[in-house]
XYZ file of C-alpha atoms in Angstrom:
132
model
C 19.670 7.365 6.256
C 18.371 4.343 8.117
C 14.823 5.714 8.227
C 14.920 6.460 4.524
C 15.706 2.822 3.741
C 13.027 1.667 6.159
C 10.443 3.908 4.477
C 11.398 2.534 1.077
C 10.943 -0.976 2.414
C 7.502 -0.104 3.814
C 6.343 1.539 0.599
C 7.714 -1.359 -1.453
C 5.756 -3.794 0.717
C 2.534 -1.778 0.440
C 2.942 -1.169 -3.301
C 3.504 -4.845 -3.995
C 0.560 -5.751 -1.808
C -1.708 -3.367 -3.737
C -0.320 -4.809 -6.986
C -1.175 -8.298 -5.731
C 2.415 -9.446 -6.120
C 2.265 -12.089 -3.391
C 5.741 -13.517 -4.073
C 7.409 -10.126 -3.594
C 5.284 -9.448 -0.498
C 6.342 -12.763 1.047
C 9.979 -12.054 0.240
C 9.897 -8.602 1.875
C 8.127 -9.904 4.981
C 10.583 -12.771 5.353
C 13.681 -10.601 4.851
C 12.903 -8.011 7.505
C 12.286 -8.308 11.195
C 9.246 -6.216 12.058
C 8.427 -5.021 15.561
C 5.121 -3.813 17.022
C 5.876 -0.183 16.141
C 6.224 -1.117 12.489
C 2.562 -2.132 12.343
C 1.261 1.407 12.857
C 3.763 2.737 10.315
C 2.551 0.173 7.785
C -1.059 1.120 8.500
C -0.329 4.820 7.971
C 1.576 4.092 4.735
C -1.326 1.920 3.582
C -3.708 4.815 4.137
C -1.395 7.147 2.196
C -1.227 4.770 -0.759
C -4.968 4.103 -0.724
C -5.737 7.830 -0.724
C -3.390 8.268 -3.689
C -5.149 5.388 -5.448
C -8.542 7.038 -4.846
C -7.270 10.282 -6.394
C -5.822 8.345 -9.333
C -9.166 6.632 -9.950
C -10.916 10.030 -9.929
C -8.414 11.359 -12.460
C -8.778 8.207 -14.563
C -12.530 8.766 -14.816
C -11.742 12.186 -16.322
C -8.925 11.137 -18.665
C -10.072 7.613 -19.545
C -6.495 6.366 -19.849
C -4.418 4.758 -17.104
C -1.105 5.874 -18.630
C -2.321 9.448 -19.057
C -3.707 9.401 -15.519
C -0.381 8.350 -14.015
C 1.585 10.820 -16.164
C -0.691 13.763 -15.268
C -1.009 12.987 -11.551
C 0.196 15.644 -9.112
C 2.456 15.345 -7.230
C 4.259 13.503 -10.022
C 4.856 9.788 -9.617
C 8.510 8.817 -9.771
C 9.373 7.131 -13.076
C 10.414 3.876 -11.359
C 7.011 3.624 -9.653
C 4.829 4.334 -12.697
C 4.514 0.719 -13.812
C 3.417 -0.552 -10.395
C 0.999 2.380 -9.958
C -0.538 1.701 -13.371
C -1.048 -1.916 -12.341
C -2.740 -0.820 -9.086
C -5.099 1.527 -10.940
C -5.943 -1.271 -13.362
C -6.499 -3.937 -10.677
C -8.577 -2.044 -8.118
C -12.133 -0.916 -8.858
C -13.177 2.200 -6.962
C -15.665 0.418 -4.687
C -13.010 -2.120 -3.636
C -10.576 0.685 -2.822
C -13.091 2.201 -0.419
C -13.704 -1.229 1.129
C -9.948 -1.594 1.546
C -9.780 1.801 3.245
C -12.524 0.705 5.650
C -10.576 -2.473 6.462
C -7.412 -0.489 7.122
C -9.310 1.853 9.442
C -10.699 -1.147 11.349
C -7.184 -2.582 11.473
C -5.884 0.663 12.965
C -8.557 0.583 15.669
C -7.724 -3.050 16.434
C -4.051 -2.145 16.683
C -4.804 0.645 19.129
C -6.927 -1.666 21.267
C -4.347 -4.463 21.421
C -0.892 -3.673 20.077
C 0.407 -7.105 21.135
C -1.408 -8.662 18.198
C -0.435 -5.886 15.806
C 2.038 -7.801 13.635
C -0.321 -10.750 13.314
C -3.171 -8.462 12.289
C -1.231 -6.366 9.782
C 0.569 -9.260 8.111
C -2.602 -11.311 7.898
C -4.256 -8.310 6.251
C -1.317 -7.740 3.861
C -1.151 -11.360 2.811
C -4.913 -11.602 2.303
C -4.971 -8.354 0.304
C -2.066 -9.392 -1.911
C -3.758 -12.722 -2.582
C -7.352 -11.614 -3.194
């Protein structure tokens, strides 16, 4: 049960970051105490969400509609998440998504080289992404 709540918190942080909701991102970061192990989990969740966003953008190019894209996506997106996912699809152009994926990959390498700086690196990245 504890891990389930933690995962929700991670996904909420990543989703709000990708939706550029800086106030919510700041609130989540300030409410939770993150340790060095959390950084790699956040990186992996970021990659998961970015890959989903890439697939959504591909589907959007076929359907032409964001709402239809989100409704037809497989695996289905939970009804509570549809609004935030629609916002992400609207905000992020495909080329920027791939740039973001490159940055996350570089972040993962940096984490593996020096895990002592991991929280600084990941939170700097999250805050910059949610603000850009």
